[in-house]
mmCIF file of N, CA and C in Angstrom:
data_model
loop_
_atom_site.group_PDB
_atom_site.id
_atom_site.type_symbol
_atom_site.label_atom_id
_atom_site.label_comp_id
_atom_site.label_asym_id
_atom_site.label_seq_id
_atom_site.Cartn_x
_atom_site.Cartn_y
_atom_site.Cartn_z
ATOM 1 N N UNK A 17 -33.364 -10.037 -4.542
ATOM 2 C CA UNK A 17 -34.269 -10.710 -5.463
ATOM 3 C C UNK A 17 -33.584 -11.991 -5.943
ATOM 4 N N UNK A 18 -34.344 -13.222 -5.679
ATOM 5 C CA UNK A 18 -33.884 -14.554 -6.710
ATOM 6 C C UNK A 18 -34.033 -14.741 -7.892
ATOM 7 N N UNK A 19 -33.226 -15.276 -8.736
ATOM 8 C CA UNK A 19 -33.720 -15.780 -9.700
ATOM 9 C C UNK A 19 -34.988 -16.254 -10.033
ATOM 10 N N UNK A 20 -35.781 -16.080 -11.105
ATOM 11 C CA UNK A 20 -36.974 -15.786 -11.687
ATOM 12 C C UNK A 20 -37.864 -15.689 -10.175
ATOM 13 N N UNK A 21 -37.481 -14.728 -9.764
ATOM 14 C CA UNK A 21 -38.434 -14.156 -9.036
ATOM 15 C C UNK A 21 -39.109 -13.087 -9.532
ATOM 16 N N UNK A 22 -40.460 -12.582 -9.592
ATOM 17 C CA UNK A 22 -41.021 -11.388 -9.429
ATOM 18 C C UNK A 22 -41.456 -10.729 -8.220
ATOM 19 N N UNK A 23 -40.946 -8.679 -8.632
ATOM 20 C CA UNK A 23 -41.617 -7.677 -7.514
ATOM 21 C C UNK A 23 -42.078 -6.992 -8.333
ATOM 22 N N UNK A 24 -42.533 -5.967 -7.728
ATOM 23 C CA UNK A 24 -43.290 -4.496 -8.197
ATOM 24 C C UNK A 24 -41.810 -3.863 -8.087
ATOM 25 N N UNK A 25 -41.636 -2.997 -8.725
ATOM 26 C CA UNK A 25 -40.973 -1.452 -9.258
ATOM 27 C C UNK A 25 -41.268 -0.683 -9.632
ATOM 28 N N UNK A 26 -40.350 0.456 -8.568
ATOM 29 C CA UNK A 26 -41.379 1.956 -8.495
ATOM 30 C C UNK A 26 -40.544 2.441 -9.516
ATOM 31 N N UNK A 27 -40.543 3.089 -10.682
ATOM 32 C CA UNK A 27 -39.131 3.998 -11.122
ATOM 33 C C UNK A 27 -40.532 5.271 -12.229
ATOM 34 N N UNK A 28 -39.827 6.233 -11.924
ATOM 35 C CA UNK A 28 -39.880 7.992 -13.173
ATOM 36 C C UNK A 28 -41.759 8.021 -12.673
ATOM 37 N N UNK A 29 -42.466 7.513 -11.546
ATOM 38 C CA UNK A 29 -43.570 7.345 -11.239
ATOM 39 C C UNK A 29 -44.394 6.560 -11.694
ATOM 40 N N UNK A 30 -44.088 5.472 -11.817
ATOM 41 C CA UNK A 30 -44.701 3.985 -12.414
ATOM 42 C C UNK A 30 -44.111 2.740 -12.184
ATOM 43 N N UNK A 31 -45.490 2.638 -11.647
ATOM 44 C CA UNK A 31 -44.769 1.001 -11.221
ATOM 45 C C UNK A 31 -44.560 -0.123 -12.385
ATOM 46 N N UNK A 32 -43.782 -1.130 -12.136
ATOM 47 C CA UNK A 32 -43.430 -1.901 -13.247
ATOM 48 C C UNK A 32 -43.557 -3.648 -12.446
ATOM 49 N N UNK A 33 -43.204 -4.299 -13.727
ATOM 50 C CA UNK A 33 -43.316 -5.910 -12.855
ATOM 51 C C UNK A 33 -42.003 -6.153 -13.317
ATOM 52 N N UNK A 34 -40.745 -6.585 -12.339
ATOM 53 C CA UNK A 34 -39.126 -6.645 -12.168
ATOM 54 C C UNK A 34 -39.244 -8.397 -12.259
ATOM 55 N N UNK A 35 -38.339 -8.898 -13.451
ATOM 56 C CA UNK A 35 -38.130 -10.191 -12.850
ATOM 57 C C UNK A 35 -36.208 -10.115 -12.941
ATOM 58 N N UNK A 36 -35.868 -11.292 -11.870
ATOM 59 C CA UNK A 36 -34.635 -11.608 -12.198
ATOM 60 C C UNK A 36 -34.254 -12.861 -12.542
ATOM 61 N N UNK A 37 -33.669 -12.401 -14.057
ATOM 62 C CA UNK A 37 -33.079 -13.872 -14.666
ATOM 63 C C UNK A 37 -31.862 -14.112 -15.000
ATOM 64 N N UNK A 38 -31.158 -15.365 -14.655
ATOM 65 C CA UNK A 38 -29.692 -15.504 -14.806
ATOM 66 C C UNK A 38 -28.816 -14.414 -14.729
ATOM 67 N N UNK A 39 -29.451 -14.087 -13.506
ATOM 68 C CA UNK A 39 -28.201 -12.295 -12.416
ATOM 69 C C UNK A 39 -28.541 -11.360 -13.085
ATOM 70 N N UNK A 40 -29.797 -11.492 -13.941
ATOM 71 C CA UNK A 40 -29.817 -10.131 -14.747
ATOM 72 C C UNK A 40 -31.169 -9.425 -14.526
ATOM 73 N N UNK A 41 -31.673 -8.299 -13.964
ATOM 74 C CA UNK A 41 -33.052 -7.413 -14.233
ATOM 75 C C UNK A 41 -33.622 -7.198 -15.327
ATOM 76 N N UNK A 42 -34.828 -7.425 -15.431
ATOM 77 C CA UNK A 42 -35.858 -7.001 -16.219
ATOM 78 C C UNK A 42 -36.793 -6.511 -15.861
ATOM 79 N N UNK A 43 -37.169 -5.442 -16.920
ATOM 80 C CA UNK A 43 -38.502 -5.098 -16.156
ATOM 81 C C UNK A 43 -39.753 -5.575 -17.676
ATOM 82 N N UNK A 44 -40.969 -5.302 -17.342
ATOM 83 C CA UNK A 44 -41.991 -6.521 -18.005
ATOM 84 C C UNK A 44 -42.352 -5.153 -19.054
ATOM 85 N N UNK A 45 -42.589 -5.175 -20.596
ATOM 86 C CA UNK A 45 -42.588 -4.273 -21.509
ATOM 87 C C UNK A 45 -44.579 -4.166 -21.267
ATOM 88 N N UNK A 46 -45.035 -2.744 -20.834
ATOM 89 C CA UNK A 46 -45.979 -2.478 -20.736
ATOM 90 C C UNK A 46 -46.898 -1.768 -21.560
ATOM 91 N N UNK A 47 -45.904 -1.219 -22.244
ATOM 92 C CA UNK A 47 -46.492 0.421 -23.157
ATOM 93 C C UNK A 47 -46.771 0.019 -24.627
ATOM 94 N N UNK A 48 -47.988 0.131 -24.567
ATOM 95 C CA UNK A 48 -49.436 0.118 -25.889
ATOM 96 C C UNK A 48 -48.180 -0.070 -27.296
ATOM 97 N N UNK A 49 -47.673 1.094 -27.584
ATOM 98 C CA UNK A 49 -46.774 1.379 -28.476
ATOM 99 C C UNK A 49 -45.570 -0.018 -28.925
ATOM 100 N N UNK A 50 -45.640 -0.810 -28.120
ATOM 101 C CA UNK A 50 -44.989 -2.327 -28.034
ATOM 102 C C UNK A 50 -45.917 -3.148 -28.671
ATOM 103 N N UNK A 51 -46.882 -3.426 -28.848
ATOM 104 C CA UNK A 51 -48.168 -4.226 -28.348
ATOM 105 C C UNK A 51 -48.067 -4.958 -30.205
ATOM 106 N N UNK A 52 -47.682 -4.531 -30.822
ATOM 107 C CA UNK A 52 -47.066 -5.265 -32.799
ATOM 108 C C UNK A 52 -45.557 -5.840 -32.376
ATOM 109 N N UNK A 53 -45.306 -5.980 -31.513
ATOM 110 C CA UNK A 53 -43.632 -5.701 -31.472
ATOM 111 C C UNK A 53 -43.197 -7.466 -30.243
ATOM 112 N N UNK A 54 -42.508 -8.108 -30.968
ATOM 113 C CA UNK A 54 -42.401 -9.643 -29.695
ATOM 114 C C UNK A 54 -41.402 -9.543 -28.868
ATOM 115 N N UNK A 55 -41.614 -8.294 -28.312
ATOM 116 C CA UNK A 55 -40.293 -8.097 -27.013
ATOM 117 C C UNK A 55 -41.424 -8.065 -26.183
ATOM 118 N N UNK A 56 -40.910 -8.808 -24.734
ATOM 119 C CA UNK A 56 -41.797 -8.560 -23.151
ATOM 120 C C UNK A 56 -40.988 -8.272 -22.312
ATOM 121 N N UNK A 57 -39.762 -8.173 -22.410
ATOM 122 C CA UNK A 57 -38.595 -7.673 -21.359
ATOM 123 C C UNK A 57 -38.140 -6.697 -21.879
ATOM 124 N N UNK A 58 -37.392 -5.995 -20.707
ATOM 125 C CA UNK A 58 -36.217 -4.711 -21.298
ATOM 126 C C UNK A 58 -35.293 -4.895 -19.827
ATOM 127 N N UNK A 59 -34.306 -4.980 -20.391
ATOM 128 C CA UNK A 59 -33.254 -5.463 -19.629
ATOM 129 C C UNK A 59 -32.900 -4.139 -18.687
ATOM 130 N N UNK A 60 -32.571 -4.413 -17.613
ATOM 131 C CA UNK A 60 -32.488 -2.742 -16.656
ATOM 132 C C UNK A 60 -31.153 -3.354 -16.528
ATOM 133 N N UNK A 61 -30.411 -2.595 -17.525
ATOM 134 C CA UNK A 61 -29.177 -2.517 -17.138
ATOM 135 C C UNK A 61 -28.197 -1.034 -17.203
ATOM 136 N N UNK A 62 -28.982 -0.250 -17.828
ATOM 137 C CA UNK A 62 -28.538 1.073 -17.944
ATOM 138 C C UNK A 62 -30.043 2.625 -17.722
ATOM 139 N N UNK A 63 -29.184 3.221 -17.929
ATOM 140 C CA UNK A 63 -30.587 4.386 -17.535
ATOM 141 C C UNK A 63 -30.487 5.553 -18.691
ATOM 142 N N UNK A 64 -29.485 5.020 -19.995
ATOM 143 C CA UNK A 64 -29.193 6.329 -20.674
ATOM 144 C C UNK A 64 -29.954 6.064 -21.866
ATOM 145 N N UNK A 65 -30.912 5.154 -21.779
ATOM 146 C CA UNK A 65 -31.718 5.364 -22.575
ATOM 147 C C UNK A 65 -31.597 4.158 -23.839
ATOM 148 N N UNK A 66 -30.297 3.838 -24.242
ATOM 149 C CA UNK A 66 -29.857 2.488 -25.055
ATOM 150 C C UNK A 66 -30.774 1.257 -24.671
ATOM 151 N N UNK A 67 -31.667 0.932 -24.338
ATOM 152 C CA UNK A 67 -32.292 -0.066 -23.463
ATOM 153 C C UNK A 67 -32.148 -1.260 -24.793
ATOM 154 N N UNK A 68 -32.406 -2.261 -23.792
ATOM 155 C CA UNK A 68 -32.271 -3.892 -24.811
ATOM 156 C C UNK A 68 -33.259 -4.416 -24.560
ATOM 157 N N UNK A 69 -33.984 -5.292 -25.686
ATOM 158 C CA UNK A 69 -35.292 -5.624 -25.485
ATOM 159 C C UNK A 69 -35.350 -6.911 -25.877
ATOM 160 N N UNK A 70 -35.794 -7.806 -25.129
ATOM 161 C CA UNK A 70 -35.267 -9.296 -24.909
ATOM 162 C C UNK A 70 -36.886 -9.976 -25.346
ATOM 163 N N UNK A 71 -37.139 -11.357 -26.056
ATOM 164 C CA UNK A 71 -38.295 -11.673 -26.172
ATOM 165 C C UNK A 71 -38.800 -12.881 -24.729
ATOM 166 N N UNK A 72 -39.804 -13.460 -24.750
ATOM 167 C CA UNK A 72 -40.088 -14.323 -23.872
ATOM 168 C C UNK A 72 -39.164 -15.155 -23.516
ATOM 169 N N UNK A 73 -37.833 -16.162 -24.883
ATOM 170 C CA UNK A 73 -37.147 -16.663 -24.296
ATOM 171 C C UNK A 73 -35.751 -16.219 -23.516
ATOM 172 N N UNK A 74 -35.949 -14.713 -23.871
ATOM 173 C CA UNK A 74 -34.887 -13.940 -23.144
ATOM 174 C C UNK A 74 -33.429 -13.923 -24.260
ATOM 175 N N UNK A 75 -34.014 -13.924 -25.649
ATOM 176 C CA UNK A 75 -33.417 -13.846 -27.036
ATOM 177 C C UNK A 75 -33.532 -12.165 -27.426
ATOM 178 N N UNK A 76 -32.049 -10.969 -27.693
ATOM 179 C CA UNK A 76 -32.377 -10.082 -27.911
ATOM 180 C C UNK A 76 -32.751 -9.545 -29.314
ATOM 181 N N UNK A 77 -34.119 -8.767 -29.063
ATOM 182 C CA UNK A 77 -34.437 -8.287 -30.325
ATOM 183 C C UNK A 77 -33.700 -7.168 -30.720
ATOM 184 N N UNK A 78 -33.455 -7.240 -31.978
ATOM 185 C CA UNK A 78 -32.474 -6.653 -33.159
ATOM 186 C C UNK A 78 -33.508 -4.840 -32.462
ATOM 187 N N UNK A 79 -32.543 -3.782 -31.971
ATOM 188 C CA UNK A 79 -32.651 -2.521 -32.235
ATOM 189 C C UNK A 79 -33.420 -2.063 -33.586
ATOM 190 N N UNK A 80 -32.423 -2.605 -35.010
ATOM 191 C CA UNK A 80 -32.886 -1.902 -36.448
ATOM 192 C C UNK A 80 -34.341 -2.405 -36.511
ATOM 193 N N UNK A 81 -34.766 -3.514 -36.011
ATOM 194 C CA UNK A 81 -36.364 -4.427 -36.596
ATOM 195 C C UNK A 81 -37.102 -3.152 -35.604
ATOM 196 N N UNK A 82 -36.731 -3.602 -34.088
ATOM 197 C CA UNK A 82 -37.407 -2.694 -32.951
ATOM 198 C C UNK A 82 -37.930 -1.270 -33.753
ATOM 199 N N UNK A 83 -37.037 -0.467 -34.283
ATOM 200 C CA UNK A 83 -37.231 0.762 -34.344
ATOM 201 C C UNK A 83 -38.044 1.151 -35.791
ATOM 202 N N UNK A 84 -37.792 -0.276 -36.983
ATOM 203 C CA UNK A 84 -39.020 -0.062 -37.731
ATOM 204 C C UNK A 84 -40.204 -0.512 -37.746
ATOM 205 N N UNK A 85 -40.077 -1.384 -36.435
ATOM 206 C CA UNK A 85 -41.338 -1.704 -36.193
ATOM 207 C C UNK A 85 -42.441 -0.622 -35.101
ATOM 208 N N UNK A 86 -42.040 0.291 -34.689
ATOM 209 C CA UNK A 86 -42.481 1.206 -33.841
ATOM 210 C C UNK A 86 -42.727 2.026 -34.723
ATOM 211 N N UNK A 87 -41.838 2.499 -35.817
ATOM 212 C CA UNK A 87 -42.092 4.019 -36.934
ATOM 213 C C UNK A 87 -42.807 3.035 -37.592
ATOM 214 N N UNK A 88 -43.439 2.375 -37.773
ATOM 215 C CA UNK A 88 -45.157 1.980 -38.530
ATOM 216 C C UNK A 88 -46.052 1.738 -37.986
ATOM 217 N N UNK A 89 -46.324 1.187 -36.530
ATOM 218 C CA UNK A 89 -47.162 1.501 -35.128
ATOM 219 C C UNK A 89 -48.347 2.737 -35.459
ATOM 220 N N UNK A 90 -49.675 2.064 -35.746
ATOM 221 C CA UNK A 90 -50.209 3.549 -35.669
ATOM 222 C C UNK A 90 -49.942 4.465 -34.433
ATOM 223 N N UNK A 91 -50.356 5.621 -34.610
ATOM 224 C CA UNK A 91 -50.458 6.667 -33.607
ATOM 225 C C UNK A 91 -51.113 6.276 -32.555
ATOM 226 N N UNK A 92 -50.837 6.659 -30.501
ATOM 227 C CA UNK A 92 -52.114 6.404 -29.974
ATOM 228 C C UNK A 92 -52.722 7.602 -29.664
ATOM 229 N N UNK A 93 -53.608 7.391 -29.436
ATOM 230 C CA UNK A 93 -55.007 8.274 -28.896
ATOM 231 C C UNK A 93 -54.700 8.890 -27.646
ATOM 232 N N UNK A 94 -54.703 10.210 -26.885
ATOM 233 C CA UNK A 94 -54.781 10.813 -25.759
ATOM 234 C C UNK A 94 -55.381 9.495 -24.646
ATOM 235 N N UNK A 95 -56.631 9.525 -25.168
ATOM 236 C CA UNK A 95 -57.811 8.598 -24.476
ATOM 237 C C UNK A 95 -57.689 7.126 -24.073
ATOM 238 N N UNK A 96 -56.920 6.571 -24.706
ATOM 239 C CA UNK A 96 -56.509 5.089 -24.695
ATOM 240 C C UNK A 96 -55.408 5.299 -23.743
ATOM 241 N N UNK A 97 -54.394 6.358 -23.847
ATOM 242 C CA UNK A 97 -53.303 6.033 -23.007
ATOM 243 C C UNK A 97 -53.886 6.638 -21.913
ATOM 244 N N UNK A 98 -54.934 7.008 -21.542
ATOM 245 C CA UNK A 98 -55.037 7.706 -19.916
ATOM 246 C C UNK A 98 -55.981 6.763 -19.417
ATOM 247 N N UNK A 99 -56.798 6.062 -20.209
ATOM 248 C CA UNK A 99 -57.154 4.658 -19.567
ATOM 249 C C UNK A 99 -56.418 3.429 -19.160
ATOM 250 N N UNK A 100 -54.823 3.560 -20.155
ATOM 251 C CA UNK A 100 -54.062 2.628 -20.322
ATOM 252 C C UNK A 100 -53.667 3.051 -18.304
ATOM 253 N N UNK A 101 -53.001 4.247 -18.158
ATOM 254 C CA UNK A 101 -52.736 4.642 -16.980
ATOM 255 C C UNK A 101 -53.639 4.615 -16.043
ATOM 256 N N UNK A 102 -54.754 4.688 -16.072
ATOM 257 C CA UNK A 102 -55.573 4.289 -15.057
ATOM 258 C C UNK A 102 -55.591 2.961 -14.678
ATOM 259 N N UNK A 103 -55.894 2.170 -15.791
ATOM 260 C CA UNK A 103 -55.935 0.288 -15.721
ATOM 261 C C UNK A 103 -54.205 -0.088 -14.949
ATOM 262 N N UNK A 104 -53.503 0.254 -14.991
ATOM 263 C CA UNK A 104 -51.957 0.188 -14.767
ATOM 264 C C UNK A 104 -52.060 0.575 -13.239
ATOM 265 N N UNK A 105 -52.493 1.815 -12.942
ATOM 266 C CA UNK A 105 -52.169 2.822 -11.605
ATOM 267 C C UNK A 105 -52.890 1.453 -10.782
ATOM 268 N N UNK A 106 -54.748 1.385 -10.886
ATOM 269 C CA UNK A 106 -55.139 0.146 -10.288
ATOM 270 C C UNK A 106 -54.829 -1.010 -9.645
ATOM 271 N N UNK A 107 -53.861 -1.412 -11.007
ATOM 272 C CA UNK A 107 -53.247 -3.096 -11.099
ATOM 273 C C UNK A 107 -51.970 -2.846 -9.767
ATOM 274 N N UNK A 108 -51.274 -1.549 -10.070
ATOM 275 C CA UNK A 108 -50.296 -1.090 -9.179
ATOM 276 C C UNK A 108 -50.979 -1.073 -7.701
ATOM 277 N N UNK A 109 -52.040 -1.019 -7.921
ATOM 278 C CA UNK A 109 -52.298 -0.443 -5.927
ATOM 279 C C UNK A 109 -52.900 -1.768 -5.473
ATOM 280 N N UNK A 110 -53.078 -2.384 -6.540
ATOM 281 C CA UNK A 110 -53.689 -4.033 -6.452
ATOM 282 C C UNK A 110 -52.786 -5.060 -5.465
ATOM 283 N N UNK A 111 -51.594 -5.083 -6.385
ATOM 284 C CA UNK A 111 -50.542 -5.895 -6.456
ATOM 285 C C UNK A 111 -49.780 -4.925 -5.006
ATOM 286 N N UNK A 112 -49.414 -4.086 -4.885
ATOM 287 C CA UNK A 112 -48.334 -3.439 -3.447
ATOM 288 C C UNK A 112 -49.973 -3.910 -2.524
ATOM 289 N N UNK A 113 -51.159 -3.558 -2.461
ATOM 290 C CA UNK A 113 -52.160 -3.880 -1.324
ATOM 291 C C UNK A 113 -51.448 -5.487 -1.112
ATOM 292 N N UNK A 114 -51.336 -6.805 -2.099
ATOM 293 C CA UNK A 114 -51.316 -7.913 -1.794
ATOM 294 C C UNK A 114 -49.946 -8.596 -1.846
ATOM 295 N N UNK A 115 -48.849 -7.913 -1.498
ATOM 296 C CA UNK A 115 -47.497 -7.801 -1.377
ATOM 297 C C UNK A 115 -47.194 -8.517 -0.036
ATOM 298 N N UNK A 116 -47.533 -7.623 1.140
ATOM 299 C CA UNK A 116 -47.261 -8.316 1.856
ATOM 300 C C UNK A 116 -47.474 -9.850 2.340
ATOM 301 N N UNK A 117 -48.654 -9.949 1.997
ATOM 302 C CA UNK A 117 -49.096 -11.568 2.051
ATOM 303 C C UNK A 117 -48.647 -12.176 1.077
ATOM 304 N N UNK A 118 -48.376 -12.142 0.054
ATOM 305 C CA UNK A 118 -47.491 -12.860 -0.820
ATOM 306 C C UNK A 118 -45.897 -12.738 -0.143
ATOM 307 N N UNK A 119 -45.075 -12.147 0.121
ATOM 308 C CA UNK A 119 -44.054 -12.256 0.572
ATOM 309 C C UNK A 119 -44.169 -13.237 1.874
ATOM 310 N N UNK A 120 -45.148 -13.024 3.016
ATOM 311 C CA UNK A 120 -45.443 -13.969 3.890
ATOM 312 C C UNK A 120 -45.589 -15.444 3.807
ATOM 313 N N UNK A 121 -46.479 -15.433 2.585
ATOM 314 C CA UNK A 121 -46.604 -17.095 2.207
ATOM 315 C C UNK A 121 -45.346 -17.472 1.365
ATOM 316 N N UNK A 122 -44.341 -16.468 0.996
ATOM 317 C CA UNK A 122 -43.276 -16.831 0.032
ATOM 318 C C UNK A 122 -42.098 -17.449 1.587
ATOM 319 N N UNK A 123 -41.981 -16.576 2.429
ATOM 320 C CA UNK A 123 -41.112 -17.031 3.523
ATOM 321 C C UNK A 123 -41.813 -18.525 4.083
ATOM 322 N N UNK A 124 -43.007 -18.593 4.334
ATOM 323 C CA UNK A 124 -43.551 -19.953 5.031
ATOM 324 C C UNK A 124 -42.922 -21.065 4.162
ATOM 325 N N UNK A 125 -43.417 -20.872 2.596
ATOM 326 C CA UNK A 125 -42.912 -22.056 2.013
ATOM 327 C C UNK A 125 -41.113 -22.310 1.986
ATOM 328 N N UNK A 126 -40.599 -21.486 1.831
ATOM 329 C CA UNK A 126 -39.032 -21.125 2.163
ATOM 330 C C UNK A 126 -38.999 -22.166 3.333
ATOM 331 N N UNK A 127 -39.253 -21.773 4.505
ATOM 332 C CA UNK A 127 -39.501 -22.422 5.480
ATOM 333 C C UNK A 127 -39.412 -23.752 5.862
ATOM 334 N N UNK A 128 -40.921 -23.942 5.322
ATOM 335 C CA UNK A 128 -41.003 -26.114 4.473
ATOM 336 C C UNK A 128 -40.212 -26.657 3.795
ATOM 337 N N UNK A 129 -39.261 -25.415 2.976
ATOM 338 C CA UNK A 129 -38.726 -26.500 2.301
ATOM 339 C C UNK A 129 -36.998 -26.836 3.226
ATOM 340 N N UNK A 130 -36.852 -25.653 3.809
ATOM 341 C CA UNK A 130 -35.178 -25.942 4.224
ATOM 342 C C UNK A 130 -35.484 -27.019 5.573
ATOM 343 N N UNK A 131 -36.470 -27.393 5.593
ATOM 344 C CA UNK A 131 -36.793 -28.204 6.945
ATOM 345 C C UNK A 131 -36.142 -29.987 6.567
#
């Protein structure tokens, strides 16, 4: 993966949107429960759960704000999150269906330019 490039990522059965910035992984903050909260990254740099949550300019948000800003988050609904997963699963079979042709036209232009 290049720098600010985006893929799809499969990980725990959900796909995600991976970018890489300045040698570092991210994956794109998806989950409803975020949605009051100005983080859009989470840095994939570990798996034990400590995760870091970076805003648009890739500035990390403070853990203590993160975590009182989630314990005042209303509650969600059964119903919202299994639509949330449906709208997601979709977008997922969307984006891997139009993968390959995006990677195709990503090599052509590659191509044009080292010419």
């Amino acid at each position: 993966l290049n720098n600010k490039e985006l893929a799809c990522f499969f990980r725990n059965n959900h796909f995600s949107t991976i970018l890489k910035h300045e040698g570092e992984l991210y994956l794109l903050v998806t989950d409803q429960g975020f949605q009051s909260v100005p983080v859009v990254w989470e840095k994939l740099c570990q798996v034990d759960g400590d995760s870091i949550f970076v805003d648009e300019n890739f500035q990390v948000y403070q853990a203590s704000s993160l975590a009182d800003t989630l314990s005042n988050s209303p509650p969600l609904h059964s119903s919202q999150t299994k639509a949330d997963v449906d709208r997601d699963f979709a977008l997922a079979v969307q984006l891997a269906s139009e993968a390959p042709d995006h990677v195709e036209h990503t090599k052509q232009k590659q191509k044009g330019k080292s010419k």
